[in-house]
Short mmCIF file of C-alpha atoms in Angstrom, two decimals:
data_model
loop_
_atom_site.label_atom_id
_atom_site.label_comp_id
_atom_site.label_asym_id
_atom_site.label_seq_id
_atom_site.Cartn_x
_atom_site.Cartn_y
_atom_site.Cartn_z
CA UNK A 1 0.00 0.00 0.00
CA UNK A 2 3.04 2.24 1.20
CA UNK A 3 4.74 1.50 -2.53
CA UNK A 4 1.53 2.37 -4.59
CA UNK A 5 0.65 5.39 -2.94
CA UNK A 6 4.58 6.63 -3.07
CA UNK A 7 4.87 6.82 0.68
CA UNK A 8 8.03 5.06 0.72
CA UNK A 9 11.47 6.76 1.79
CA UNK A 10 12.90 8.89 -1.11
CA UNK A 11 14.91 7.43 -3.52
CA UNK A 12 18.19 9.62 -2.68
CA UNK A 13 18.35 8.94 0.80
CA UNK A 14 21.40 7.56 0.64
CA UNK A 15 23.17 9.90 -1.15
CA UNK A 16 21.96 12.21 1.41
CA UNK A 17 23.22 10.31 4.31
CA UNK A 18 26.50 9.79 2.68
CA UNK A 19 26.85 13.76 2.56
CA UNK A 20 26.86 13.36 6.42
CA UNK A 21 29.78 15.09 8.00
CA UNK A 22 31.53 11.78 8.95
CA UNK A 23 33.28 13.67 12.38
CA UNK A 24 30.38 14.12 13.52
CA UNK A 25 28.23 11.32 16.02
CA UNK A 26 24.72 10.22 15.08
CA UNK A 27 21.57 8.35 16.32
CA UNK A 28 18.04 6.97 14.79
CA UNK A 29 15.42 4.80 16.35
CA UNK A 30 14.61 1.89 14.43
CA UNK A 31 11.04 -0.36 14.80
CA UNK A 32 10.91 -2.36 11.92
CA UNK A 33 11.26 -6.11 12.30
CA UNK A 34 13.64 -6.01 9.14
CA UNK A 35 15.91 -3.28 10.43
CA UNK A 36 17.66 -0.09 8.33
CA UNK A 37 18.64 -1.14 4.61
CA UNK A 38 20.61 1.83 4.63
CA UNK A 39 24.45 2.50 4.89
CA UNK A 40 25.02 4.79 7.93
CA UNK A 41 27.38 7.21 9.35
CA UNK A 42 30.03 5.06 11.23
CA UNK A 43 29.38 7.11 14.20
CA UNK A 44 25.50 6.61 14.41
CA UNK A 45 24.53 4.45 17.54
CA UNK A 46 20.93 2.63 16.61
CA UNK A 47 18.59 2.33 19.06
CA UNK A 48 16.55 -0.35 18.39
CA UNK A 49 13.09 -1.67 19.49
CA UNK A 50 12.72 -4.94 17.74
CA UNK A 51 15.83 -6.56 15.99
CA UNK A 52 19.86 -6.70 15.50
CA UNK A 53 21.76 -7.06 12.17
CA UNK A 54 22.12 -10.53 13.26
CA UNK A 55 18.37 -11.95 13.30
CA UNK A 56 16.76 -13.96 10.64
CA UNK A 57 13.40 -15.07 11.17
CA UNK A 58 10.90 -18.21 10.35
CA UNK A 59 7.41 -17.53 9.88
CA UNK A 60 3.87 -19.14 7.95
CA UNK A 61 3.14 -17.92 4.53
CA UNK A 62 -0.24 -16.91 3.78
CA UNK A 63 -0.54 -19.86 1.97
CA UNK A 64 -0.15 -21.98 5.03
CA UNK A 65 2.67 -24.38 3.25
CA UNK A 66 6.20 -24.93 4.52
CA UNK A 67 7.70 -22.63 6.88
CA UNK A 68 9.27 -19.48 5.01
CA UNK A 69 12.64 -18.05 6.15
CA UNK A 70 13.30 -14.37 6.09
CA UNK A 71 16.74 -12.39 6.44
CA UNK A 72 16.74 -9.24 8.15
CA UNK A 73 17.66 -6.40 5.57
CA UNK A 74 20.51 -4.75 7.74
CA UNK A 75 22.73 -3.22 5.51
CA UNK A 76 26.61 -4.78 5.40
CA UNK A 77 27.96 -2.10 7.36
CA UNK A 78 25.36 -2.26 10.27
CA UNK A 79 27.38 -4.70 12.48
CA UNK A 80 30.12 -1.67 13.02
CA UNK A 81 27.80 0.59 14.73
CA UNK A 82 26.49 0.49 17.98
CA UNK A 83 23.01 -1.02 19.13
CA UNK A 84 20.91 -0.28 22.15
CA UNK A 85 17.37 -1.76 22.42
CA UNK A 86 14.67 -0.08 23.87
CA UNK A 87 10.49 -1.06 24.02
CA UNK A 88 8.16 -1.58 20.64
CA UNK A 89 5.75 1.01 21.65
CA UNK A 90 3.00 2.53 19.85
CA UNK A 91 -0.38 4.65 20.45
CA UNK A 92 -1.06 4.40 24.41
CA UNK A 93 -5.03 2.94 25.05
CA UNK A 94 -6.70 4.48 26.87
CA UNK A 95 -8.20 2.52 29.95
CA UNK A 96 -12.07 3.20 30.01
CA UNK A 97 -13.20 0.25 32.83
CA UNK A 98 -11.71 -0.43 36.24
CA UNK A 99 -9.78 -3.13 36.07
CA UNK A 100 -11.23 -6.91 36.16
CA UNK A 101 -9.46 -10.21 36.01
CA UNK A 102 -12.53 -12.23 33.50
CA UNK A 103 -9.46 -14.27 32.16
CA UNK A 104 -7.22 -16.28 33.68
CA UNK A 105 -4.83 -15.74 30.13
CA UNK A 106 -5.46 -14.47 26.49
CA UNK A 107 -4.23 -14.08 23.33
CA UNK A 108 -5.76 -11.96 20.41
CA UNK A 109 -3.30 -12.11 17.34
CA UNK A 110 -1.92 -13.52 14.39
CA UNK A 111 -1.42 -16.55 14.09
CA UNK A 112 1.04 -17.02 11.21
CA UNK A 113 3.60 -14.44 12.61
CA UNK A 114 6.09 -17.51 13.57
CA UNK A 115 6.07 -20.73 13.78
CA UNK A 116 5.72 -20.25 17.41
CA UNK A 117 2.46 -19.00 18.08
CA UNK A 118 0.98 -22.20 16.69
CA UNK A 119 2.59 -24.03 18.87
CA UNK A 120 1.82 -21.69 22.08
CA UNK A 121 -2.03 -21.83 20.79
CA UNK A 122 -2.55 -25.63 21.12
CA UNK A 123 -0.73 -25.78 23.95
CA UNK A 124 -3.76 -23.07 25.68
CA UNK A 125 -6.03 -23.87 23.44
CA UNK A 126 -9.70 -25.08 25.26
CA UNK A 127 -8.23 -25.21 28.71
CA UNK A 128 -10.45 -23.11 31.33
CA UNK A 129 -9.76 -19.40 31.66
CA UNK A 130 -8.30 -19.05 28.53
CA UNK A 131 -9.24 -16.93 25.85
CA UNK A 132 -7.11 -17.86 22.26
CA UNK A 133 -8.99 -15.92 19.08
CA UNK A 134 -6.55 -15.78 16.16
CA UNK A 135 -6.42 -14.58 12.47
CA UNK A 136 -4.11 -14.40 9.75
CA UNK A 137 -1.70 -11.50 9.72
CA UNK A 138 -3.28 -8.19 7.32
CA UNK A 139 -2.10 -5.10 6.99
CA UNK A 140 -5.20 -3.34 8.10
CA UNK A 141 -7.73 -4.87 11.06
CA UNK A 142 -11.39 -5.14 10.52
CA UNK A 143 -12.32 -5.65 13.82
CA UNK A 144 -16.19 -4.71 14.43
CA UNK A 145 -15.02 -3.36 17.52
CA UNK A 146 -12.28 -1.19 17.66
CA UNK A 147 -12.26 -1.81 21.46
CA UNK A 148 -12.17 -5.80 21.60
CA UNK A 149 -8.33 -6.29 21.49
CA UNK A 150 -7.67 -3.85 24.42
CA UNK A 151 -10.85 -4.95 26.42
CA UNK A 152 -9.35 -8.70 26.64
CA UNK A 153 -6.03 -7.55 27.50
CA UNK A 154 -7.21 -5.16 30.40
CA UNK A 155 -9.37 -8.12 31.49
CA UNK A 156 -7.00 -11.25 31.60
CA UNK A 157 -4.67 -11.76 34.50
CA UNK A 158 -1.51 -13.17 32.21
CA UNK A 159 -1.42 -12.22 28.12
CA UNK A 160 0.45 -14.25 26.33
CA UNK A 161 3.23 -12.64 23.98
CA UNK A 162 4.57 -14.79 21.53
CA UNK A 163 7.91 -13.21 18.93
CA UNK A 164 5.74 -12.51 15.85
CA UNK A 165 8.01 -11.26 13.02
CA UNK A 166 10.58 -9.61 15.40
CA UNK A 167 11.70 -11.07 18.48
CA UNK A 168 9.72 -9.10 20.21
CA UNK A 169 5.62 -8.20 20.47
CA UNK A 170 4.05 -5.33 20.59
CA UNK A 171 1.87 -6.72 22.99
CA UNK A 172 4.55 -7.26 25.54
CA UNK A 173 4.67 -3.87 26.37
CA UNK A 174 0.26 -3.20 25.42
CA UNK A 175 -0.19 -5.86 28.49
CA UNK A 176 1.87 -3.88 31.15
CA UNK A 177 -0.27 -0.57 30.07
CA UNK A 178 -3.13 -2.06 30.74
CA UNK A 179 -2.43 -4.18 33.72
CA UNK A 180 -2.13 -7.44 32.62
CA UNK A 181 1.03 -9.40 33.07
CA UNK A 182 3.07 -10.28 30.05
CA UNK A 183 4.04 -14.23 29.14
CA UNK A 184 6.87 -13.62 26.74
CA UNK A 185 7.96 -16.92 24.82
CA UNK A 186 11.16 -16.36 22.81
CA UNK A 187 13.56 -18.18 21.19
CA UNK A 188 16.69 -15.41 21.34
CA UNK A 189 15.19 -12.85 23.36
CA UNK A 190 15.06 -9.71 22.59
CA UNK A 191 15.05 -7.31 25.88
CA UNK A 192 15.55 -3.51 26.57
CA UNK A 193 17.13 -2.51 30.00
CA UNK A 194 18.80 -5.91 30.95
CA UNK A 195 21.38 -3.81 32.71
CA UNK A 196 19.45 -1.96 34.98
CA UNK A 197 15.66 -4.03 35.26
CA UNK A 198 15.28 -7.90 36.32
CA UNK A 199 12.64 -8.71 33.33
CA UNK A 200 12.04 -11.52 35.56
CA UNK A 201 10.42 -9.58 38.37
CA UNK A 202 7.65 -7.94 36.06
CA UNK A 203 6.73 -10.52 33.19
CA UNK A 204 6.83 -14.72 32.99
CA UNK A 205 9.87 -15.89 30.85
CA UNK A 206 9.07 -18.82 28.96
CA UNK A 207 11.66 -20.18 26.08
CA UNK A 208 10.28 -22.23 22.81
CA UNK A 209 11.65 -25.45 24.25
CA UNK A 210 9.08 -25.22 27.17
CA UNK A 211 6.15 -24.21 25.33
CA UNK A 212 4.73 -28.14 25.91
CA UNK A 213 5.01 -27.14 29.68
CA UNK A 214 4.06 -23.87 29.36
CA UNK A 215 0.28 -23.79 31.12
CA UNK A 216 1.03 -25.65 33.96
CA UNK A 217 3.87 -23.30 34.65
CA UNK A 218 1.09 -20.38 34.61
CA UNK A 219 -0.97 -22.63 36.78
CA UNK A 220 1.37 -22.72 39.34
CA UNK A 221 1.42 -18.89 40.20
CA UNK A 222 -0.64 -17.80 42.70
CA UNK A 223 -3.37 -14.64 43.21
CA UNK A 224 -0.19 -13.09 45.84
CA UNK A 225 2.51 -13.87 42.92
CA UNK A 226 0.30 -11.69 40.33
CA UNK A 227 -0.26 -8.64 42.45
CA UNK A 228 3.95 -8.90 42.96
CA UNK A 229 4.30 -8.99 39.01
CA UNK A 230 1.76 -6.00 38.92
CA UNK A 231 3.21 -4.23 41.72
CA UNK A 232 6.66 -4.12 40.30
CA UNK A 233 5.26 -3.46 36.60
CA UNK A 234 3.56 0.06 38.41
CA UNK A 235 7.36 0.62 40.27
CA UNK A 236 8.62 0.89 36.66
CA UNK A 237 6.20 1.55 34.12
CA UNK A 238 6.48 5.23 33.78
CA UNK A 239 10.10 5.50 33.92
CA UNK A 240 11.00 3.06 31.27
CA UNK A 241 8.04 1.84 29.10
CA UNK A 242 6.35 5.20 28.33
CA UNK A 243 7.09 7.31 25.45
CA UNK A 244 8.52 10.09 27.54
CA UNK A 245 11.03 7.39 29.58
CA UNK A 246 12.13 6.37 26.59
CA UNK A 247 13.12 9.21 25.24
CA UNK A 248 15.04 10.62 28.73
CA UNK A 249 16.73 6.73 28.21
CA UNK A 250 17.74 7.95 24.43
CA UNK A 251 19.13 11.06 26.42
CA UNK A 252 21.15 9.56 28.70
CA UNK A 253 22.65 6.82 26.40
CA UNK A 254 23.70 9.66 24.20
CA UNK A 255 25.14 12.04 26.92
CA UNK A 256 26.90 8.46 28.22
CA UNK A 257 28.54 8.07 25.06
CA UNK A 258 29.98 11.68 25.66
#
């Protein structure tokens, strides 16, 4: 849609970045699961919300056939510079309804993001509490109610948040906004802030390889282990997982570097 409506990135931009004054230091913020195709400055530190030069990725066509591997589009040169992750945010919900644990766990998603979620979905699939509704992957949602995916989110005790393309979810991130706690299954995690947050204290860690064992281990937490998770998610939340703690994170980083 992007290409036929000419809403890509120009075609000369990069001859413009290679008109950069190379003395000088640089940063950009990248979210795209693919990463920057571009050649940059040698001095630009990347800071990075959902992948690395080194990730490649496995996913389910469309056509539901064999599994499809994808290469990241780093450019050559990207390994040279410097990454820092931070969170996949985007828009903010806004929370309309006190919140109410109807759900013991959820997932609302696509399905055919990686080979993962499959997997994770059988494994929850028609077990009590649990909500699973999935749907091919589409560019555009036509949900009838713009409110539904947020609404099960705010109402389930533990989301689940499968890698989709990236090796990270958007919904990692959507859960702690809206006070659920997230259930991130990964196969070469992808996590912001390991140097100054224990990920372990305010989401459930849960690699491929125990996906099989995966709803007993959310059966075993208890009412007093959820209000911890939430507890510490609230102790951090503002400072690192809103817009405006990323960006003083994106500050720092840079006047680190200095």
């Amino acid at each position: 849609n992007c290409k036929k409506k000419n809403l890509m990135t120009p075609g000369d931009l990069q001859d413009r970045l290679n008109s950069l004054d190379k003395s000088k230091k640089y940063f950009t913020v990248c979210s795209h699961y693919l990463g920057i195709r571009y050649e940059l400055p040698e001095r630009t530190t990347v800071f990075t919300a959902a992948t690395d030069p080194d990730d490649k990725y496995g996913l389910l066509p469309h056509s539901k056939s064999d599994l499809k591997n994808v290469n990241s589009l780093w450019h050559e040169t990207s390994r040279r510079l410097s990454m820092v992750k931070i969170p996949l945010l985007k828009h903010p919900y806004d929370q309309k309804n006190e919140k109410r644990d109807n759900y013991f766990c959820s997932f609302v998603g696509a399905i055919n993001t990686h080979k993962c979620r499959k997997d994770m979905c059988e494994e929850f699939n028609n077990k009590k509490g649990i909500l699973i509704k999935t749907y091919d992957w589409k560019e555009l949602h036509d949900w009838d109610d713009i409110d539904y995916y947020p609404t099960v989110v705010g109402s389930s005790t533990f989301t689940l948040c499968p890698r989709g393309f990236g090796r990270t979810s958007y919904r990692l991130y959507e859960a702690m906004q809206l006070g659920s706690i997230p259930v991130y299954f990964y196969d070469n995690k992808f996590l912001p802030y390991e140097d100054e947050i224990n990920w372990r204290d305010i989401c459930l860690m849960i690699p491929f390889e125990r996906i099989k064992d995966s709803y007993r281990i959310l059966r075993l937490k208890t009412e007093v282990d959820a209000k911890e998770y939430r507890q510490n998610i609230k102790t951090l939340y503002r400072k690192y997982f809103t817009r405006d703690g990323i960006c003083d994170y994106i500050l720092r980083k840079l006047a680190d570097e200095n």
